[in-house]
XYZ file of N, CA, C and O in Angstrom:
584
model
N 17.063 54.004 122.134
C 16.500 52.866 121.490
C 15.766 52.044 122.524
O 16.198 51.942 123.657
N 14.699 51.454 122.077
C 13.867 50.629 122.942
C 13.482 49.393 122.146
O 13.013 49.513 121.009
N 13.726 48.225 122.701
C 13.346 47.004 122.009
C 13.041 45.903 123.009
O 13.532 45.928 124.146
N 12.210 44.968 122.598
C 11.926 43.803 123.420
C 12.924 42.710 123.070
O 13.300 42.550 121.908
N 13.332 41.948 124.092
C 14.272 40.843 123.882
C 13.794 39.631 124.657
O 12.871 39.735 125.477
N 14.456 38.544 124.421
C 14.158 37.286 125.118
C 12.678 36.934 125.042
O 11.999 36.779 126.061
N 12.169 36.861 123.831
C 10.762 36.503 123.566
C 9.781 37.425 124.275
O 8.730 37.000 124.743
N 10.150 38.697 124.385
C 9.255 39.693 124.979
C 9.274 39.768 126.486
O 8.499 40.512 127.082
N 10.164 39.027 127.164
C 10.206 39.056 128.626
C 11.049 40.205 129.162
O 10.952 40.539 130.339
N 11.896 40.810 128.294
C 12.743 41.931 128.704
C 12.517 43.127 127.788
O 12.411 42.976 126.571
N 12.488 44.285 128.386
C 12.469 45.540 127.660
C 13.865 46.129 127.804
O 14.352 46.319 128.924
N 14.533 46.374 126.687
C 15.910 46.861 126.732
C 15.989 48.272 126.176
O 15.382 48.580 125.154
N 16.733 49.123 126.859
C 16.797 50.542 126.547
C 18.245 50.989 126.459
O 19.061 50.600 127.294
N 18.559 51.806 125.464
C 19.887 52.416 125.334
C 19.698 53.897 125.045
O 18.782 54.273 124.316
N 20.569 54.723 125.587
C 20.532 56.144 125.240
C 21.911 56.764 125.373
O 22.745 56.305 126.146
N 22.104 57.818 124.578
C 23.303 58.646 124.657
C 22.800 60.080 124.768
O 21.963 60.513 123.981
N 23.307 60.811 125.737
C 22.951 62.222 125.891
C 24.232 63.039 125.787
O 25.209 62.755 126.487
N 24.213 64.020 124.919
C 25.374 64.889 124.715
C 25.130 66.194 125.476
O 24.122 66.857 125.274
N 26.052 66.546 126.344
C 25.973 67.795 127.092
C 27.001 68.765 126.524
O 28.156 68.399 126.321
N 26.567 69.974 126.278
C 27.492 70.968 125.753
C 28.456 71.413 126.845
O 28.250 71.136 128.025
N 29.514 72.090 126.453
C 30.548 72.494 127.399
C 29.957 73.275 128.563
O 29.045 74.058 128.406
N 30.488 73.003 129.728
C 30.056 73.715 130.920
C 28.964 73.019 131.700
O 28.731 73.328 132.856
N 28.264 72.051 131.102
C 27.197 71.365 131.817
C 27.767 70.559 132.971
O 27.388 70.735 134.112
N 28.674 69.647 132.673
C 29.358 68.876 133.707
C 30.834 69.220 133.750
O 31.461 69.126 134.769
N 31.386 69.562 132.597
C 32.798 69.909 132.462
C 33.695 68.783 132.961
O 34.638 69.000 133.717
N 33.372 67.595 132.509
C 34.108 66.382 132.880
C 35.610 66.506 132.640
O 36.402 66.115 133.476
N 35.993 67.037 131.485
C 37.408 67.110 131.144
C 38.042 68.442 131.454
O 39.218 68.647 131.184
N 37.264 69.370 132.015
C 37.808 70.681 132.320
C 38.128 71.478 131.065
O 38.971 72.370 131.089
N 37.473 71.144 129.967
C 37.722 71.832 128.703
C 36.386 72.163 128.021
O 35.326 71.978 128.592
N 36.447 72.641 126.810
C 35.244 73.050 126.083
C 34.586 71.895 125.326
O 33.569 72.095 124.673
N 35.143 70.700 125.408
C 34.563 69.558 124.704
C 33.276 69.088 125.383
O 33.133 69.217 126.601
N 32.372 68.507 124.607
C 31.123 68.019 125.199
C 31.344 66.771 126.048
O 32.331 66.051 125.881
N 30.423 66.530 126.953
C 30.407 65.321 127.764
C 29.274 64.434 127.255
O 28.260 64.933 126.772
N 29.444 63.126 127.396
C 28.452 62.168 126.911
C 28.042 61.231 128.042
O 28.878 60.601 128.672
N 26.731 61.168 128.273
C 26.145 60.255 129.251
C 25.626 59.055 128.471
O 24.822 59.203 127.552
N 26.116 57.887 128.805
C 25.744 56.657 128.120
C 25.010 55.763 129.110
O 25.490 55.539 130.229
N 23.831 55.250 128.711
C 22.998 54.450 129.601
C 22.454 53.240 128.860
O 22.095 53.336 127.683
N 22.387 52.124 129.547
C 21.707 50.929 129.038
C 21.057 50.236 130.228
O 21.614 50.206 131.321
N 19.845 49.721 130.009
C 19.234 48.906 131.051
C 18.310 47.869 130.441
O 17.821 48.019 129.325
N 18.093 46.809 131.204
C 17.151 45.754 130.852
C 16.160 45.654 131.983
O 16.544 45.631 133.155
N 14.877 45.575 131.620
C 13.809 45.524 132.618
C 12.812 44.436 132.247
O 12.476 44.258 131.070
N 12.355 43.713 133.244
C 11.324 42.707 133.022
C 10.049 43.380 132.532
O 9.752 44.509 132.927
N 9.285 42.687 131.703
C 8.032 43.250 131.198
C 6.824 42.851 132.041
O 5.705 43.212 131.725
N 7.059 42.111 133.122
C 5.962 41.754 134.028
C 6.411 41.972 135.474
O 7.604 42.063 135.763
N 5.444 42.076 136.369
C 5.718 42.341 137.786
C 6.676 41.295 138.339
O 6.588 40.127 137.968
N 7.620 41.697 139.163
C 7.822 42.989 139.823
C 8.665 43.992 139.030
O 9.186 44.940 139.599
N 8.818 43.805 137.711
C 9.487 44.768 136.834
C 10.921 45.084 137.265
O 11.363 46.220 137.236
N 11.659 44.058 137.666
C 13.051 44.258 138.083
C 13.900 44.712 136.901
O 13.659 44.308 135.764
N 14.898 45.547 137.199
C 15.770 46.083 136.153
C 17.219 46.139 136.640
O 17.479 46.301 137.834
N 18.133 46.014 135.687
C 19.553 46.193 135.914
C 20.028 47.256 134.940
O 19.683 47.211 133.764
N 20.799 48.238 135.433
C 21.229 49.368 134.604
C 22.728 49.605 134.748
O 23.336 49.247 135.759
N 23.265 50.261 133.725
C 24.684 50.629 133.728
C 24.824 51.963 133.003
O 24.189 52.184 131.974
N 25.668 52.861 133.523
C 25.835 54.176 132.915
C 27.263 54.667 133.067
O 27.986 54.238 133.976
N 27.658 55.583 132.171
C 28.940 56.273 132.284
C 28.747 57.730 131.892
O 27.802 58.085 131.194
N 29.649 58.562 132.348
C 29.723 59.962 131.947
C 31.181 60.212 131.579
O 32.077 59.973 132.384
N 31.412 60.647 130.327
C 32.788 60.802 129.850
C 32.943 62.072 129.029
O 31.975 62.568 128.452
N 34.176 62.575 128.968
C 34.491 63.780 128.216
C 34.907 63.443 126.793
O 35.816 62.648 126.580
N 34.213 64.049 125.838
C 34.557 63.992 124.413
C 34.612 62.584 123.840
O 35.245 62.349 122.823
N 33.933 61.641 124.483
C 33.860 60.279 123.976
C 32.615 59.605 124.541
O 32.114 60.001 125.584
N 32.136 58.599 123.834
C 31.046 57.777 124.348
C 31.696 56.534 124.924
O 32.238 55.708 124.203
N 31.698 56.430 126.246
C 32.364 55.338 126.954
C 31.399 54.165 127.068
O 30.410 54.240 127.788
N 31.687 53.082 126.362
C 30.832 51.902 126.449
C 31.570 50.715 127.079
O 31.186 49.578 126.911
N 32.637 51.002 127.826
C 33.424 49.923 128.420
C 33.665 50.081 129.916
O 33.762 49.093 130.630
N 33.779 51.299 130.423
C 34.225 51.523 131.796
C 33.233 50.993 132.829
O 32.051 51.287 132.776
N 33.739 50.188 133.736
C 32.930 49.718 134.856
C 33.489 50.287 136.151
O 32.757 50.752 137.003
N 34.818 50.288 136.285
C 35.420 50.692 137.551
C 35.497 52.204 137.738
O 35.538 52.672 138.870
N 35.517 52.998 136.665
C 35.603 54.455 136.779
C 34.579 55.109 135.850
O 34.933 55.806 134.915
N 33.279 54.892 136.117
C 32.257 55.309 135.152
C 31.932 56.803 135.118
O 31.245 57.250 134.215
N 32.402 57.578 136.079
C 32.073 59.002 136.103
C 33.324 59.813 135.788
O 34.229 59.923 136.607
N 33.386 60.329 134.587
C 34.493 61.171 134.129
C 35.854 60.490 134.265
O 36.877 61.152 134.388
N 35.869 59.157 134.306
C 37.119 58.413 134.408
C 37.797 58.525 135.757
O 38.952 58.141 135.906
N 37.092 59.044 136.762
C 37.696 59.249 138.079
C 37.745 57.953 138.875
O 36.767 57.214 138.947
N 38.860 57.683 139.476
C 39.041 56.491 140.301
C 38.822 56.845 141.769
O 39.745 56.839 142.568
N 37.608 57.184 142.103
C 37.261 57.533 143.481
C 36.283 56.501 144.024
O 35.318 56.150 143.357
N 36.525 56.027 145.213
C 35.670 54.995 145.801
C 34.205 55.429 145.822
O 33.310 54.616 145.628
N 33.949 56.701 146.048
C 32.567 57.180 146.121
C 31.865 57.174 144.768
O 30.660 57.323 144.691
N 32.630 56.983 143.671
C 32.038 56.993 142.334
C 32.016 55.605 141.690
O 31.782 55.484 140.507
N 32.259 54.573 142.458
C 32.247 53.217 141.912
C 30.809 52.722 141.803
O 30.333 51.941 142.602
N 30.096 53.191 140.798
C 28.682 52.889 140.660
C 28.415 51.496 140.107
O 27.420 50.877 140.454
N 29.266 51.004 139.219
C 29.075 49.717 138.574
C 27.664 49.594 138.012
O 27.326 50.279 137.074
N 26.820 48.774 138.603
C 25.468 48.534 138.101
C 24.442 48.978 139.123
O 24.668 48.892 140.316
N 23.294 49.409 138.638
C 22.195 49.782 139.511
C 21.078 48.762 139.405
O 20.882 48.155 138.357
N 20.342 48.580 140.495
C 19.224 47.639 140.534
C 17.941 48.391 140.882
O 17.940 49.265 141.760
N 16.864 48.043 140.192
C 15.570 48.695 140.377
C 14.480 47.625 140.377
O 14.695 46.511 139.913
N 13.306 48.012 140.890
C 12.119 47.171 140.730
C 10.931 48.087 140.457
O 11.125 49.295 140.229
N 9.736 47.556 140.463
C 8.542 48.336 140.151
C 8.332 49.528 141.063
O 7.632 50.477 140.713
N 8.946 49.509 142.245
C 8.823 50.619 143.189
C 9.935 51.650 143.015
O 9.937 52.671 143.681
N 10.917 51.359 142.156
C 12.001 52.314 141.920
C 13.361 51.767 142.297
O 13.611 50.567 142.281
N 14.241 52.690 142.665
C 15.643 52.406 142.959
C 15.802 51.470 144.156
O 15.148 51.640 145.175
N 16.711 50.494 144.012
C 17.038 49.593 145.125
C 18.442 49.893 145.623
O 18.647 50.236 146.779
N 19.437 49.758 144.723
C 20.824 49.969 145.126
C 21.701 50.197 143.896
O 21.310 49.881 142.783
N 22.875 50.758 144.117
C 23.877 50.841 143.055
C 25.196 50.313 143.617
O 25.260 49.873 144.757
N 26.227 50.349 142.811
C 27.503 49.804 143.240
C 27.531 48.291 143.196
O 28.418 47.665 143.760
N 26.548 47.695 142.540
C 26.458 46.243 142.452
C 27.505 45.734 141.467
O 27.643 46.273 140.374
N 28.252 44.729 141.847
C 29.256 44.183 140.935
C 29.018 42.700 140.640
O 29.741 42.113 139.856
N 28.029 42.100 141.285
C 27.689 40.702 141.028
C 26.195 40.583 140.774
O 25.419 41.487 141.120
N 25.796 39.484 140.193
C 24.387 39.249 139.877
C 23.531 39.266 141.142
O 23.939 38.778 142.180
N 22.353 39.846 141.005
C 21.365 39.792 142.082
C 20.274 38.854 141.604
O 19.726 39.035 140.514
N 19.966 37.866 142.392
C 18.993 36.853 142.011
C 17.670 37.475 141.572
O 17.128 38.362 142.232
N 17.190 37.032 140.426
C 15.904 37.487 139.928
C 15.958 38.703 139.028
O 15.007 38.991 138.314
N 17.055 39.450 139.057
C 17.196 40.645 138.211
C 17.762 40.249 136.844
O 18.442 39.239 136.729
N 17.498 41.063 135.820
C 18.121 40.787 134.522
C 19.633 40.668 134.702
O 20.243 41.439 135.443
N 20.250 39.704 134.035
C 21.684 39.456 134.238
C 22.566 40.617 133.770
O 22.274 41.287 132.786
N 23.642 40.821 134.490
C 24.628 41.841 134.151
C 25.158 41.611 132.741
O 25.383 42.560 131.990
N 25.322 40.350 132.352
C 25.837 40.049 131.015
C 24.911 40.595 129.927
O 25.374 41.061 128.881
N 23.618 40.580 130.161
C 22.654 41.118 129.199
C 22.848 42.631 129.064
O 22.869 43.178 127.969
N 23.022 43.307 130.189
C 23.222 44.756 130.180
C 24.567 45.100 129.532
O 24.662 46.056 128.770
N 25.597 44.307 129.813
C 26.910 44.544 129.195
C 26.836 44.467 127.675
O 27.432 45.287 126.976
N 26.118 43.497 127.156
C 25.967 43.357 125.705
C 25.275 44.578 125.132
O 25.719 45.157 124.134
N 24.207 44.992 125.753
C 23.464 46.169 125.314
C 24.327 47.429 125.424
O 24.405 48.230 124.491
N 24.998 47.588 126.550
C 25.833 48.763 126.806
C 26.989 48.865 125.810
O 27.355 49.957 125.379
N 27.551 47.717 125.424
C 28.693 47.729 124.507
C 28.303 48.235 123.116
O 29.161 48.631 122.341
N 27.020 48.272 122.798
C 26.567 48.806 121.507
C 26.514 50.337 121.495
O 26.461 50.938 120.420
N 26.483 50.952 122.675
C 26.453 52.422 122.720
C 27.722 52.975 122.077
O 28.812 52.481 122.318
N 27.561 54.004 121.256
C 28.695 54.613 120.579
C 29.116 53.865 119.320
O 30.150 54.167 118.746
N 28.311 52.898 118.889
C 28.631 52.118 117.691
C 27.495 52.251 116.673
O 26.472 52.871 116.943
N 27.667 51.606 115.528
C 26.602 51.612 114.523
C 25.497 50.632 114.878
O 24.479 50.569 114.186
N 25.647 49.889 115.961
C 24.606 48.996 116.450
C 24.307 47.837 115.521
O 25.058 47.537 114.609
N 23.160 47.190 115.766
C 22.762 46.044 114.945
C 22.276 46.492 113.574
O 22.377 45.753 112.608
N 21.743 47.717 113.479
C 21.183 48.207 112.226
C 22.201 48.774 111.257
O 21.853 49.123 110.134
N 23.453 48.897 111.680
C 24.490 49.452 110.814
C 24.458 50.967 110.774
O 23.586 51.604 111.379
N 25.401 51.558 110.055
C 25.507 53.021 109.957
C 24.183 53.599 109.470
O 23.581 53.099 108.527
N 23.731 54.636 110.159
C 22.463 55.320 109.889
C 21.242 54.444 110.135
O 20.135 54.802 109.735
N 21.434 53.309 110.795
C 20.319 52.438 111.148
C 19.589 52.970 112.376
O 19.953 53.990 112.957
N 18.577 52.231 112.783
C 17.738 52.668 113.901
C 18.484 52.797 115.215
O 18.087 53.555 116.094
N 19.579 52.079 115.370
C 20.303 52.108 116.648
C 21.740 52.605 116.492
O 22.608 52.269 117.278
N 21.975 53.451 115.513
C 23.297 54.042 115.284
C 23.529 55.153 116.307
O 22.877 56.189 116.263
N 24.444 54.924 117.248
C 24.753 55.936 118.271
C 26.220 56.336 118.220
O 26.807 56.688 119.246
N 26.816 56.277 117.031
C 28.193 56.714 116.882
C 28.301 58.189 117.250
O 27.371 58.963 117.059
N 29.438 58.586 117.778
C 29.663 59.962 118.227
C 29.358 60.970 117.116
O 28.675 61.979 117.362
N 29.815 60.723 115.906
C 29.570 61.652 114.796
C 28.067 61.807 114.531
O 27.594 62.903 114.226
N 27.329 60.720 114.670
C 25.878 60.764 114.463
C 25.215 61.598 115.558
O 24.355 62.438 115.271
N 25.617 61.388 116.793
C 25.053 62.145 117.920
C 25.421 63.622 117.782
O 24.578 64.500 117.968
N 26.669 63.911 117.436
C 27.114 65.300 117.291
C 26.374 66.026 116.176
O 26.201 67.245 116.233
N 25.946 65.288 115.157
C 25.279 65.921 114.011
C 23.800 66.227 114.270
O 23.173 66.955 113.492
N 23.243 65.678 115.347
C 21.838 65.946 115.650
C 21.659 67.412 116.052
O 22.436 67.940 116.853
N 20.656 68.042 115.528
C 20.339 69.433 115.868
C 18.900 69.479 116.367
O 17.957 69.423 115.580
N 18.745 69.532 117.665
C 17.413 69.548 118.274
C 17.224 70.901 118.955
O 18.062 71.341 119.733
N 16.126 71.552 118.646
C 15.811 72.846 119.248
C 14.450 72.758 119.925
O 13.489 72.252 119.350
N 14.380 73.227 121.136
C 13.120 73.255 121.873
C 12.543 74.653 121.772
O 13.233 75.638 121.985
N 11.292 74.721 121.434
C 10.632 76.002 121.299
C 9.486 76.086 122.289
O 8.783 75.119 122.528
N 9.329 77.267 122.850
C 8.208 77.445 123.760
C 6.973 77.800 122.929
O 7.045 78.391 121.874
N 5.852 77.395 123.440
C 4.586 77.680 122.766
C 3.530 77.897 123.817
O 3.600 77.357 124.930
N 2.552 78.662 123.472
C 1.447 78.919 124.399
C 0.653 77.633 124.573
O 0.536 76.827 123.658
N 0.127 77.432 125.752
C -0.693 76.247 126.028
C -1.938 76.298 125.149
O -2.487 77.383 124.887
N -2.406 75.134 124.707
C -3.602 75.120 123.848
C -4.848 75.566 124.582
O -4.968 75.572 125.735
């Protein structure tokens, strides 16, 4: 989902990606893994952004901050929030506000909608419930170049 917020000063993005068994194998089982992402980005230069993501087994995790990768409590995986600008990646592991970047609270609100029926309700434009994601059937086909 992509929408403008705060009178058009922020571009907000949410996504859920479902990986079939064996891609990451987060839980060590045949269940799918789900990558959940939300970020807010300024719509004018320097295009600063704050992002938050998780990777979880057989669930869409829209709450974890301290163990965002497969629920592992490893210091090397304490990603928390990432910071970006118009030139790209700045840093991750951020746990406090960085001056000038979209506030963490804004990203938390957006992130908490992942895995829910969202503002639009069930089957609405921003419905990312697990059952809805699991029911999607997308097939990529190769085709000759025009």
